[in-house]
CSV table of C-alpha atoms in Angstrom, one decimal:
chain,number,residue,atom,x,y,z
A,1354,MET,CA,0.0,0.0,0.0
A,1355,THR,CA,1.0,3.6,-0.4
A,1356,LEU,CA,2.0,6.1,2.3
A,1357,THR,CA,-0.5,8.1,4.3
A,1358,LEU,CA,-0.1,11.8,3.7
A,1359,ASP,CA,0.6,14.4,6.3
A,1360,ALA,CA,-1.6,17.3,7.3
A,1361,PRO,CA,-0.7,20.5,5.5
A,1362,ARG,CA,2.4,22.2,6.9
A,1363,ILE,CA,3.3,24.9,4.3
A,1364,VAL,CA,-0.2,26.2,3.4
A,1365,GLU,CA,-1.5,27.7,6.6
A,1366,THR,CA,-4.8,29.2,5.4
A,1367,ARG,CA,-7.8,27.3,6.3
A,1368,PRO,CA,-10.0,25.6,3.7
A,1369,LEU,CA,-12.7,28.0,2.4
A,1370,LEU,CA,-15.2,25.1,2.3
A,1371,GLU,CA,-15.4,22.2,4.7
A,1372,VAL,CA,-18.0,19.5,4.6
A,1373,HIS,CA,-17.7,16.9,7.3
A,1374,GLY,CA,-19.4,13.5,7.6
A,1375,VAL,CA,-22.5,14.1,5.6
A,1376,SER,CA,-25.0,11.3,4.9
A,1377,LYS,CA,-28.3,11.4,3.1
A,1378,SER,CA,-30.8,8.7,2.2
A,1379,TYR,CA,-33.8,8.7,-0.2
A,1380,GLY,CA,-36.0,5.9,1.2
A,1381,PRO,CA,-34.0,2.8,1.2
A,1382,VAL,CA,-31.3,4.3,-1.0
A,1383,GLN,CA,-28.3,5.8,0.7
A,1384,ALA,CA,-27.2,8.5,-1.8
A,1385,VAL,CA,-24.3,9.9,0.3
A,1386,ARG,CA,-22.6,8.0,3.1
A,1387,ASN,CA,-20.3,9.7,5.6
A,1388,VAL,CA,-18.6,12.0,3.0
A,1389,SER,CA,-16.1,14.7,3.9
A,1390,ALA,CA,-14.6,17.2,1.5
A,1391,HIS,CA,-12.7,20.5,1.6
A,1392,ALA,CA,-11.5,23.2,-0.8
A,1393,TYR,CA,-8.9,25.8,-0.2
A,1394,PRO,CA,-9.3,29.4,-1.3
A,1395,GLY,CA,-8.8,29.7,-5.0
A,1396,GLU,CA,-8.7,25.9,-5.4
A,1397,VAL,CA,-10.7,24.0,-8.0
A,1398,LEU,CA,-12.0,20.7,-6.6
A,1399,GLY,CA,-13.2,18.2,-9.1
A,1400,ILE,CA,-15.7,15.5,-8.1
A,1401,VAL,CA,-15.9,12.5,-10.5
A,1402,GLY,CA,-18.0,9.4,-10.5
A,1403,GLU,CA,-20.7,7.7,-12.5
A,1404,SER,CA,-24.5,8.4,-12.3
A,1405,GLY,CA,-25.7,7.5,-8.9
A,1406,SER,CA,-22.4,8.0,-7.2
A,1407,GLY,CA,-23.8,10.8,-5.0
A,1408,LYS,CA,-21.7,13.5,-6.5
A,1409,SER,CA,-24.6,15.8,-7.5
A,1410,THR,CA,-26.4,15.3,-4.2
A,1411,LEU,CA,-23.2,16.4,-2.5
A,1412,LEU,CA,-23.0,19.5,-4.7
A,1413,ARG,CA,-26.6,20.3,-3.9
A,1414,MET,CA,-25.8,20.1,-0.2
A,1415,MET,CA,-23.0,22.6,-0.8
A,1416,ASN,CA,-25.7,24.9,-2.3
A,1417,LEU,CA,-27.9,24.2,0.7
A,1418,GLU,CA,-30.7,22.9,-1.5
A,1419,GLU,CA,-30.4,19.5,0.2
A,1420,ILE,CA,-29.9,19.1,3.9
A,1421,PRO,CA,-28.2,15.9,5.0
A,1422,GLU,CA,-29.3,13.7,7.9
A,1423,THR,CA,-25.9,14.0,9.6
A,1424,GLY,CA,-22.8,16.1,9.1
A,1425,SER,CA,-21.7,19.7,9.1
A,1426,TYR,CA,-20.8,22.4,6.5
A,1427,THR,CA,-18.7,25.5,7.1
A,1428,LEU,CA,-17.5,28.3,4.9
A,1429,ASP,CA,-14.6,30.3,6.2
A,1430,LEU,CA,-15.8,33.8,5.3
A,1431,PRO,CA,-16.3,37.0,7.2
A,1432,ASP,CA,-19.7,37.1,8.9
A,1433,VAL,CA,-20.4,33.4,8.2
A,1434,SER,CA,-20.2,31.0,11.0
A,1435,GLY,CA,-21.4,27.7,12.4
A,1436,ASN,CA,-22.9,24.7,10.7
A,1437,LEU,CA,-24.7,26.1,7.7
A,1438,PHE,CA,-27.0,23.1,7.6
A,1439,GLU,CA,-28.6,24.5,10.7
A,1440,LEU,CA,-29.5,27.9,9.2
A,1441,ASP,CA,-33.2,28.7,8.7
A,1442,ARG,CA,-34.7,29.0,5.2
A,1443,PHE,CA,-34.3,32.8,5.0
A,1444,ALA,CA,-30.7,32.8,6.2
A,1445,ARG,CA,-29.9,30.0,3.8
A,1446,ARG,CA,-31.4,31.8,0.8
A,1447,MET,CA,-29.5,35.0,1.7
A,1448,LEU,CA,-26.2,33.1,2.1
A,1449,CYS,CA,-26.7,31.3,-1.3
A,1450,ALA,CA,-27.6,34.5,-3.1
A,1451,THR,CA,-24.6,36.5,-1.8
A,1452,LYS,CA,-21.8,33.9,-1.3
A,1453,ILE,CA,-22.4,31.0,-3.5
A,1454,GLY,CA,-23.0,30.8,-7.3
A,1455,ILE,CA,-24.2,27.6,-9.1
A,1456,VAL,CA,-24.4,26.5,-12.7
A,1457,TYR,CA,-26.6,23.5,-13.4
A,1458,GLN,CA,-26.3,21.0,-16.3
A,1459,ASN,CA,-30.0,21.8,-17.1
A,1460,PRO,CA,-30.4,25.6,-17.7
A,1461,HIS,CA,-34.1,25.3,-16.8
A,1462,LEU,CA,-33.1,24.7,-13.2
A,1463,GLY,CA,-31.1,27.9,-13.0
A,1464,LEU,CA,-32.9,30.3,-15.4
A,1465,LEU,CA,-36.3,31.7,-16.1
A,1466,MET,CA,-36.3,30.7,-19.8
A,1467,LYS,CA,-38.7,33.4,-21.1
A,1468,HIS,CA,-37.3,36.4,-19.2
A,1469,SER,CA,-34.5,38.4,-20.8
A,1470,SER,CA,-30.9,37.2,-20.2
A,1471,SER,CA,-30.0,40.4,-18.4
A,1472,GLY,CA,-33.1,40.2,-16.3
A,1473,ASN,CA,-32.1,36.7,-15.3
A,1474,VAL,CA,-28.8,37.9,-14.1
A,1475,ALA,CA,-30.3,41.0,-12.4
A,1476,GLU,CA,-32.7,38.9,-10.5
A,1477,ARG,CA,-29.8,37.6,-8.5
A,1478,LEU,CA,-28.9,41.1,-7.5
A,1479,LEU,CA,-32.5,41.9,-6.6
A,1480,VAL,CA,-32.6,39.0,-4.2
A,1481,ALA,CA,-29.5,40.5,-2.5
A,1482,GLY,CA,-31.3,43.8,-2.1
A,1483,GLU,CA,-30.2,46.0,-5.0
A,1484,ARG,CA,-33.0,48.2,-6.2
A,1485,SER,CA,-31.6,50.8,-8.6
A,1486,PHE,CA,-32.4,49.9,-12.2
A,1487,ALA,CA,-29.2,51.5,-13.6
A,1488,THR,CA,-27.0,49.6,-11.2
A,1489,LEU,CA,-28.8,46.4,-11.9
A,1490,ARG,CA,-28.5,46.8,-15.6
A,1491,GLN,CA,-24.8,47.8,-15.3
A,1492,ALA,CA,-23.9,44.9,-13.0
A,1493,ALA,CA,-25.8,42.4,-15.2
A,1494,THR,CA,-24.0,43.6,-18.3
A,1495,GLU,CA,-20.6,43.3,-16.6
A,1496,ALA,CA,-21.3,39.8,-15.4
A,1497,LEU,CA,-22.5,38.7,-18.9
A,1498,ASP,CA,-19.5,40.3,-20.4
A,1499,ALA,CA,-17.1,38.5,-18.1
A,1500,SER,CA,-18.9,35.2,-19.1
A,1501,GLU,CA,-18.2,36.2,-22.7
A,1502,PHE,CA,-21.9,36.5,-23.6
A,1503,PRO,CA,-22.5,38.6,-26.7
A,1504,LEU,CA,-23.8,42.0,-25.4
A,1505,ASP,CA,-26.0,42.6,-28.4
A,1506,ARG,CA,-28.2,39.8,-27.1
A,1507,LEU,CA,-28.7,41.1,-23.6
A,1508,ASP,CA,-32.5,41.1,-23.9
A,1509,ALA,CA,-32.9,37.8,-25.6
A,1510,PRO,CA,-34.6,35.2,-23.4
A,1511,PRO,CA,-32.6,32.0,-22.8
A,1512,ILE,CA,-35.2,29.9,-24.6
A,1513,GLU,CA,-34.0,31.5,-27.8
A,1514,LEU,CA,-30.3,30.9,-27.2
A,1515,SER,CA,-28.1,28.0,-27.9
A,1516,GLY,CA,-27.0,25.6,-25.1
A,1517,GLY,CA,-23.6,27.2,-24.9
A,1518,MET,CA,-25.1,30.7,-24.5
A,1519,GLN,CA,-27.6,29.5,-21.9
A,1520,GLN,CA,-24.7,28.2,-19.8
A,1521,ARG,CA,-23.0,31.6,-20.1
A,1522,VAL,CA,-26.2,33.3,-18.8
A,1523,GLN,CA,-26.2,30.8,-15.9
A,1524,LEU,CA,-22.5,31.6,-15.3
A,1525,ALA,CA,-23.1,35.3,-15.4
A,1526,LYS,CA,-25.9,34.9,-12.9
A,1527,ALA,CA,-23.7,32.8,-10.7
A,1528,ILE,CA,-20.8,35.3,-10.6
A,1529,ALA,CA,-22.8,38.5,-10.6
A,1530,LEU,CA,-22.4,39.0,-6.9
A,1531,GLU,CA,-18.7,37.9,-6.9
A,1532,PRO,CA,-19.4,34.8,-4.9
A,1533,ALA,CA,-16.6,33.2,-2.8
A,1534,LEU,CA,-17.7,29.8,-4.0
A,1535,LEU,CA,-18.8,28.7,-7.5
A,1536,LEU,CA,-20.5,25.3,-7.8
A,1537,LEU,CA,-20.7,23.7,-11.2
A,1538,ASP,CA,-22.9,20.6,-11.9
A,1539,GLU,CA,-21.9,19.0,-15.2
A,1540,PRO,CA,-21.7,22.5,-16.8
A,1541,THR,CA,-20.7,21.3,-20.2
A,1542,THR,CA,-22.5,18.0,-20.5
A,1543,GLY,CA,-24.8,17.9,-23.6
A,1544,LEU,CA,-22.9,20.7,-25.4
A,1545,ASP,CA,-21.0,20.3,-28.7
A,1546,VAL,CA,-17.4,19.5,-28.2
A,1547,SER,CA,-16.3,22.9,-29.6
A,1548,VAL,CA,-18.7,24.8,-27.5
A,1549,GLN,CA,-17.6,22.7,-24.5
A,1550,ALA,CA,-14.0,23.9,-25.0
A,1551,LEU,CA,-15.2,27.5,-25.1
A,1552,VAL,CA,-17.2,27.2,-21.9
A,1553,LEU,CA,-14.3,25.5,-20.2
A,1554,ASP,CA,-11.9,28.2,-21.3
A,1555,THR,CA,-14.3,30.9,-19.9
A,1556,LEU,CA,-14.3,29.0,-16.6
A,1557,LYS,CA,-10.6,28.7,-16.5
A,1558,ARG,CA,-10.2,32.4,-17.3
A,1559,LEU,CA,-12.6,33.4,-14.6
A,1560,GLN,CA,-10.9,31.2,-12.1
A,1561,GLN,CA,-7.5,32.8,-12.9
A,1562,ASP,CA,-8.7,36.4,-13.0
A,1563,ARG,CA,-10.9,36.2,-9.9
A,1564,GLN,CA,-9.4,33.4,-7.8
A,1565,ILE,CA,-12.8,32.0,-7.1
A,1566,THR,CA,-12.9,28.7,-5.2
A,1567,MET,CA,-14.8,26.2,-7.4
A,1568,VAL,CA,-16.3,22.7,-7.0
A,1569,ILE,CA,-17.0,21.0,-10.2
A,1570,VAL,CA,-19.0,17.8,-10.6
A,1571,SER,CA,-18.7,15.9,-13.8
A,1572,HIS,CA,-18.6,12.3,-15.2
A,1573,ASP,CA,-16.5,13.7,-18.0
A,1574,LEU,CA,-12.8,13.2,-17.0
A,1575,GLY,CA,-11.6,15.6,-19.7
A,1576,VAL,CA,-13.5,18.4,-18.1
A,1577,ILE,CA,-12.1,17.6,-14.7
A,1578,ARG,CA,-8.6,17.2,-16.0
A,1579,THR,CA,-8.8,20.7,-17.7
A,1580,LEU,CA,-10.1,22.5,-14.6
A,1581,ALA,CA,-9.4,20.7,-11.4
A,1582,ASP,CA,-6.4,21.1,-9.1
A,1583,ARG,CA,-7.5,18.3,-6.9
A,1584,VAL,CA,-9.9,15.4,-7.6
A,1585,MET,CA,-12.2,13.4,-5.4
A,1586,VAL,CA,-13.6,10.1,-6.8
A,1587,MET,CA,-17.0,9.0,-5.6
A,1588,ARG,CA,-18.7,5.6,-6.0
A,1589,ARG,CA,-22.1,4.5,-4.5
A,1590,GLY,CA,-22.3,7.4,-2.2
A,1591,GLU,CA,-18.7,7.1,-0.8
A,1592,VAL,CA,-15.4,8.7,-1.5
A,1593,VAL,CA,-13.0,6.1,-2.8
A,1594,GLU,CA,-10.0,8.3,-3.5
A,1595,THR,CA,-8.7,11.9,-3.5
A,1596,GLY,CA,-5.5,13.4,-4.8
A,1597,LEU,CA,-3.8,16.0,-7.0
A,1598,ALA,CA,-5.5,15.9,-10.4
A,1599,ASP,CA,-2.4,14.7,-12.3
A,1600,GLN,CA,-1.8,12.0,-9.7
A,1601,ILE,CA,-5.4,10.7,-10.0
A,1602,PHE,CA,-5.1,10.5,-13.8
A,1603,GLN,CA,-1.6,9.2,-14.0
A,1604,ASP,CA,-1.3,7.0,-10.9
A,1605,PRO,CA,-4.8,6.1,-9.7
A,1606,GLN,CA,-4.7,3.9,-6.6
A,1607,HIS,CA,-8.2,2.5,-6.2
A,1608,PRO,CA,-9.5,-0.3,-8.5
A,1609,TYR,CA,-12.5,1.8,-9.4
A,1610,THR,CA,-10.5,4.9,-10.3
A,1611,GLN,CA,-8.2,2.7,-12.4
A,1612,GLN,CA,-11.1,1.4,-14.2
A,1613,LEU,CA,-12.6,4.9,-14.7
A,1614,VAL,CA,-9.3,6.4,-15.9
A,1615,HIS,CA,-8.6,3.5,-18.3
A,1616,ALA,CA,-12.1,3.6,-19.7
A,1617,LYS,CA,-11.5,7.1,-21.0
A,1618,LEU,CA,-11.0,7.3,-24.8
B,321,MET,CA,27.2,22.8,-0.6
B,322,THR,CA,23.6,23.5,0.3
B,323,GLN,CA,21.4,20.4,0.0
B,324,VAL,CA,18.2,20.8,-1.9
B,325,LEU,CA,16.9,17.2,-2.1
B,326,GLU,CA,17.7,14.0,-0.2
B,327,ILE,CA,16.1,11.0,-1.8
B,328,ASP,CA,16.2,8.1,0.7
B,329,ARG,CA,15.4,4.5,-0.2
B,330,LEU,CA,12.6,5.6,-2.5
B,331,THR,CA,10.5,2.7,-3.9
B,332,LYS,CA,7.8,2.9,-6.6
B,333,GLY,CA,5.7,0.2,-8.2
B,334,PHE,CA,2.2,0.1,-9.7
B,335,SER,CA,-0.7,-2.2,-8.6
B,336,LEU,CA,-2.8,-2.9,-11.7
B,337,HIS,CA,-6.0,-4.2,-10.0
B,338,HIS,CA,-7.7,-5.5,-13.1
B,339,LEU,CA,-4.7,-7.7,-13.9
B,340,GLU,CA,-4.1,-8.4,-10.2
B,341,LYS,CA,-0.5,-7.6,-10.8
B,342,ASP,CA,2.2,-5.5,-9.1
B,343,ILE,CA,4.7,-4.0,-11.5
B,344,PRO,CA,7.8,-2.7,-9.8
B,345,ALA,CA,9.4,0.5,-11.2
B,346,PHE,CA,12.4,1.1,-9.0
B,347,LYS,CA,13.5,0.0,-5.6
B,348,GLU,CA,15.3,1.8,-2.7
B,349,ILE,CA,16.9,4.6,-4.7
B,350,SER,CA,19.0,7.0,-2.6
B,351,PHE,CA,20.9,10.1,-3.7
B,352,ASP,CA,21.2,13.8,-2.8
B,353,VAL,CA,21.1,16.8,-5.0
B,354,ALA,CA,22.7,20.1,-4.0
B,355,ALA,CA,21.9,23.7,-5.1
B,356,GLY,CA,23.3,24.4,-8.5
B,357,GLU,CA,23.9,20.7,-9.2
B,358,PHE,CA,22.9,18.9,-12.4
B,359,VAL,CA,22.2,15.2,-12.0
B,360,LEU,CA,21.7,13.0,-15.1
B,361,LEU,CA,19.6,9.9,-14.7
B,362,LYS,CA,20.9,6.9,-16.7
B,363,GLY,CA,19.5,3.5,-17.4
B,364,ALA,CA,17.9,1.5,-20.2
B,365,ASN,CA,14.3,2.1,-21.4
B,366,GLY,CA,12.1,0.9,-18.6
B,367,ALA,CA,14.7,1.4,-15.9
B,368,GLY,CA,12.3,3.9,-14.3
B,369,LYS,CA,14.0,7.3,-15.2
B,370,SER,CA,10.8,9.1,-16.1
B,371,THR,CA,8.9,7.3,-13.3
B,372,LEU,CA,11.4,8.6,-10.8
B,373,LEU,CA,11.0,12.2,-12.0
B,374,ARG,CA,7.2,11.9,-11.8
B,375,THR,CA,7.4,10.4,-8.4
B,376,LEU,CA,9.6,13.3,-7.2
B,377,TYR,CA,7.0,15.7,-8.6
B,378,ARG,CA,4.3,13.6,-6.9
B,379,SER,CA,2.4,12.9,-10.1
B,380,TYR,CA,3.1,9.3,-8.9
B,381,LEU,CA,2.7,8.3,-5.3
B,382,PRO,CA,5.7,6.4,-3.9
B,383,LEU,CA,5.3,3.1,-2.1
B,384,SER,CA,8.0,3.8,0.5
B,385,GLY,CA,11.0,5.9,1.3
B,386,GLU,CA,11.5,9.6,1.7
B,387,ILE,CA,11.9,12.6,-0.6
B,388,ARG,CA,13.3,15.3,1.8
B,389,PHE,CA,13.1,18.7,0.1
B,390,HIS,CA,14.7,21.8,1.7
B,391,SER,CA,11.9,24.2,0.8
B,392,SER,CA,11.9,27.9,1.7
B,393,HIS,CA,9.4,26.8,4.4
B,394,GLY,CA,11.8,24.3,5.9
B,395,LEU,CA,12.4,20.6,5.4
B,396,ILE,CA,9.4,18.7,3.9
B,397,ASP,CA,9.0,15.0,2.9
B,398,LEU,CA,7.4,15.2,-0.6
B,399,ALA,CA,6.5,11.5,-0.3
B,400,ARG,CA,4.1,12.3,2.4
B,401,ALA,CA,3.4,16.1,2.0
B,402,ALA,CA,-0.3,17.1,1.8
B,403,ASP,CA,-1.7,17.6,-1.7
B,404,VAL,CA,-2.2,21.3,-1.1
B,405,ASP,CA,1.4,21.7,0.0
B,406,VAL,CA,2.7,19.9,-3.1
B,407,ALA,CA,0.5,22.2,-5.2
B,408,HIS,CA,1.9,25.2,-3.5
B,409,LEU,CA,5.5,24.1,-4.0
B,410,ARG,CA,4.8,23.4,-7.7
B,411,ARG,CA,3.7,27.0,-8.1
B,412,THR,CA,6.7,28.4,-6.3
B,413,GLU,CA,9.8,26.1,-6.0
B,414,ILE,CA,9.5,22.9,-8.0
B,415,GLY,CA,9.4,22.9,-11.8
B,416,PHE,CA,8.9,20.1,-14.3
B,417,VAL,CA,9.8,20.3,-18.0
B,418,THR,CA,8.5,17.8,-20.5
B,419,GLN,CA,8.4,17.8,-24.2
B,420,PHE,CA,4.7,18.3,-24.3
B,421,LEU,CA,2.8,21.6,-24.2
B,422,THR,CA,-0.6,21.6,-22.6
B,423,ALA,CA,-2.0,24.3,-24.9
B,424,ARG,CA,-5.4,25.6,-24.1
B,425,PRO,CA,-7.9,26.9,-26.7
B,426,ARG,CA,-7.9,30.7,-27.0
B,427,VAL,CA,-4.9,31.4,-24.7
B,428,SER,CA,-2.1,33.2,-26.5
B,429,ALA,CA,1.5,32.1,-26.4
B,430,GLU,CA,2.6,35.1,-24.3
B,431,ALA,CA,-0.2,34.5,-21.8
B,432,ILE,CA,0.7,30.8,-21.4
B,433,VAL,CA,4.3,31.8,-20.8
B,434,ALA,CA,3.4,34.6,-18.4
B,435,GLU,CA,1.1,32.3,-16.4
B,436,PRO,CA,3.6,31.0,-13.9
B,437,LEU,CA,4.7,34.5,-13.1
B,438,ARG,CA,1.1,35.6,-12.7
B,439,LEU,CA,0.5,32.7,-10.3
B,440,ALA,CA,3.6,33.8,-8.4
B,441,GLY,CA,2.1,37.2,-7.9
B,442,TRP,CA,3.6,39.3,-10.7
B,443,GLU,CA,1.8,42.3,-12.2
B,444,PRO,CA,0.1,41.5,-15.6
B,445,GLU,CA,2.3,43.9,-17.6
B,446,ALA,CA,5.6,42.9,-16.1
B,447,ALA,CA,4.7,39.2,-16.5
B,448,LEU,CA,3.8,39.7,-20.2
B,449,GLU,CA,7.0,41.7,-20.8
B,450,ALA,CA,9.2,38.9,-19.3
B,451,ALA,CA,7.2,36.3,-21.3
B,452,ARG,CA,7.9,38.1,-24.6
B,453,LYS,CA,11.6,38.2,-23.7
B,454,ALA,CA,11.6,34.5,-23.0
B,455,LEU,CA,9.7,33.7,-26.3
B,456,ALA,CA,12.3,35.7,-28.2
B,457,THR,CA,15.1,33.9,-26.5
B,458,PHE,CA,13.7,30.5,-27.6
B,459,GLY,CA,13.3,31.8,-31.2
B,460,VAL,CA,9.5,32.3,-31.4
B,461,LYS,CA,8.8,35.1,-33.9
B,462,PRO,CA,7.1,38.2,-32.5
B,463,ASP,CA,4.1,37.7,-34.9
B,464,LEU,CA,3.3,34.5,-33.0
B,465,TRP,CA,3.4,35.9,-29.5
B,466,ALA,CA,-0.3,36.9,-29.4
B,467,ALA,CA,-1.4,33.9,-31.4
B,468,TYR,CA,-2.9,30.7,-30.0
B,469,PRO,CA,-0.3,27.8,-29.8
B,470,THR,CA,-3.0,25.2,-30.4
B,471,THR,CA,-2.4,25.9,-34.1
B,472,PHE,CA,1.4,25.9,-33.9
B,473,SER,CA,3.7,23.2,-35.3
B,474,GLY,CA,5.2,20.7,-32.8
B,475,GLY,CA,8.5,22.4,-32.7
B,476,GLU,CA,7.0,25.9,-32.1
B,477,GLN,CA,4.8,24.5,-29.4
B,478,GLN,CA,7.8,23.0,-27.7
B,479,LYS,CA,9.5,26.4,-27.6
B,480,VAL,CA,6.5,28.0,-26.0
B,481,ASN,CA,6.5,25.1,-23.5
B,482,LEU,CA,10.1,25.6,-22.6
B,483,ALA,CA,9.8,29.3,-22.3
B,484,ARG,CA,6.9,28.8,-19.9
B,485,ALA,CA,8.5,26.0,-17.9
B,486,LEU,CA,11.8,27.8,-17.4
B,487,ILE,CA,10.6,31.4,-16.9
B,488,LEU,CA,10.4,31.3,-13.1
B,489,PRO,CA,13.7,30.3,-11.4
B,490,GLN,CA,12.9,27.3,-9.3
B,491,LYS,CA,14.8,25.7,-6.5
B,492,LEU,CA,14.4,22.3,-8.0
B,493,LEU,CA,13.8,21.5,-11.7
B,494,MET,CA,12.9,18.1,-13.3
B,495,LEU,CA,13.8,17.7,-16.9
B,496,ASP,CA,12.1,14.9,-18.9
B,497,GLU,CA,13.7,14.8,-22.4
B,498,PRO,CA,13.2,18.5,-23.0
B,499,THR,CA,15.4,18.5,-26.1
B,500,ALA,CA,13.3,16.0,-28.1
B,501,SER,CA,11.9,17.6,-31.3
B,502,LEU,CA,13.9,20.9,-30.9
B,503,ASP,CA,15.9,22.6,-33.7
B,504,ALA,CA,19.5,23.5,-33.1
B,505,ASN,CA,18.8,27.1,-32.2
B,506,ALA,CA,16.2,26.3,-29.6
B,507,ARG,CA,18.4,23.6,-28.1
B,508,GLY,CA,21.1,26.2,-27.8
B,509,ALA,CA,18.7,28.6,-26.0
B,510,LEU,CA,17.6,25.8,-23.7
B,511,VAL,CA,21.1,24.9,-22.7
B,512,ALA,CA,22.0,28.6,-22.2
B,513,ARG,CA,18.9,29.0,-19.9
B,514,LEU,CA,19.7,25.8,-18.0
B,515,LYS,CA,23.2,27.1,-17.4
B,516,GLU,CA,21.8,30.4,-16.2
B,517,LEU,CA,19.5,28.7,-13.8
B,518,LYS,CA,22.2,26.4,-12.6
B,519,ASP,CA,24.5,29.3,-11.8
B,520,GLN,CA,21.6,30.9,-9.9
B,521,GLY,CA,21.5,27.7,-7.8
B,522,THR,CA,18.6,25.7,-9.3
B,523,ALA,CA,19.1,22.0,-8.6
B,524,MET,CA,18.3,19.9,-11.6
B,525,ILE,CA,17.5,16.2,-12.3
B,526,GLY,CA,17.3,15.3,-15.9
B,527,VAL,CA,16.6,12.5,-18.4
B,528,PHE,CA,18.1,13.0,-21.8
B,529,HIS,CA,18.3,10.4,-24.6
B,530,HIS,CA,21.0,12.4,-26.2
B,531,PRO,CA,22.8,14.3,-23.4
B,532,ASP,CA,25.5,15.7,-25.7
B,533,ASP,CA,24.0,19.2,-25.6
B,534,VAL,CA,24.0,19.3,-21.8
B,535,MET,CA,27.2,17.3,-21.3
B,536,HIS,CA,29.1,20.3,-19.9
B,537,LEU,CA,26.4,21.0,-17.3
B,538,ILE,CA,26.3,17.5,-15.8
B,539,ASP,CA,27.9,17.1,-12.4
B,540,ARG,CA,26.9,13.6,-11.6
B,541,VAL,CA,25.2,10.5,-13.2
B,542,VAL,CA,22.8,8.3,-11.3
B,543,ASP,CA,22.3,4.9,-12.9
B,544,LEU,CA,18.9,3.4,-12.3
B,545,THR,CA,19.8,0.0,-13.8
B,546,PRO,CA,19.2,-2.5,-11.0
B,547,ASP,CA,22.4,-3.6,-9.3
B,548,ALA,CA,24.4,-0.8,-11.0
B,549,ALA,CA,26.9,1.1,-9.0
B,550,PRO,CA,24.6,3.7,-7.5
B,551,GLN,CA,26.5,6.9,-8.3
B,552,GLU,CA,29.4,7.8,-10.6
B,553,GLU,CA,31.3,11.0,-10.8
B,554,ARG,CA,30.9,12.8,-14.0
B,555,ASP,CA,34.5,12.5,-15.1
B,556,ASP,CA,34.5,8.7,-14.9
B,557,VAL,CA,31.7,8.0,-17.2
B,558,ALA,CA,31.6,7.5,-20.9
B,559,LEU,CA,28.0,8.3,-21.8
């Protein structure tokens, strides 16, 4: 067997995100079993695993949409403290609106498809309390621009846009309030390969320019390899392995990870 | 001499679960590398030269042994260091040069080369300025600096790759066949840059199929062939 790794000694900052010992069942199915995860400020954590591995459930917990039966969740941010799973609905909603951004695989989950794209982004700011129309419009435009959305289509509703453009609107909405944490649930699945590359590039650029901490869930190893610093492999609700991205791909330890990596074309 | 790296009985092998097989790579390798020292790894194909470099960089996890690195934060065992510490050291003190560029769509050559400086906290303009200088040194024409390397030929990509990999002076540098597919001018620039880094105190461990170009930089040869004499002084070896 390999060596057990030490606790960090050089990096002294605390993880921005820490999830500890979370479990969640749906009826007889245990979706997530005693999972712990962390991400350091500015780090991109990739979570891979096949359908049903619990990776999306875990991400929804990080977005406080799903509350586990056991476990804790902390974000190391000014004026955020305690186990976030214990917040009431209102506090949860406020925290999500101001500190966390999310991009779903299915744009219908994140967007109002018949409202204008800029309106979709501005809605985020409204929730956070912004009321001036000029400020809303300005901030929405800036976020869409940073997501590389064509500004001549600001007023087009997402339903009229291509899949790649819809993901950019979601991304703009997610980053409009400069969140400390960006969650991505299969953000490029279902897009054409060329569009996929552009969306990935936009994400990479955002990450480098703004140093946002990201957690990205995907069954697509190429996506994870492109973006993640560190990778966590999940199977049947449990974490089977974590490591530096290049180590997971070049020297996977667990039989399941080996199978996963070798199955990639 | 200031020690940079102490490799102590380092062992690596791979367990291929689907074949139920353990494949040994190298066993109980020990040697030290000092600041400004250039160590050439020798051994037949399959002796584990590249595997050793990747293990030192922690792309591979060792089975046993220690990799004691004298970092600017003190002594740390890379065999057991936390992932986040390894990631930090890779951004600041430990470099790895391969013959492959990981080009990304829509990122210009100068931005790719400037990236390590940006990550180390340089201002955007200063980083770009240094990047252009490095590209010029490796013989990449100014017209190409703002272009995307995804469309470059293999040789040009390799120059961008080297400019990027060598732009930030590191404490420890791993070189995995960096001269493959380079033209004579670029090879010259590479050797000159390595000399410069060596004089500044970078410790280097390299694998070269044709070490002629770097011959004058080599201080020591470590033979990974099993049962070979573990270390030989540079002067005694016919390569």
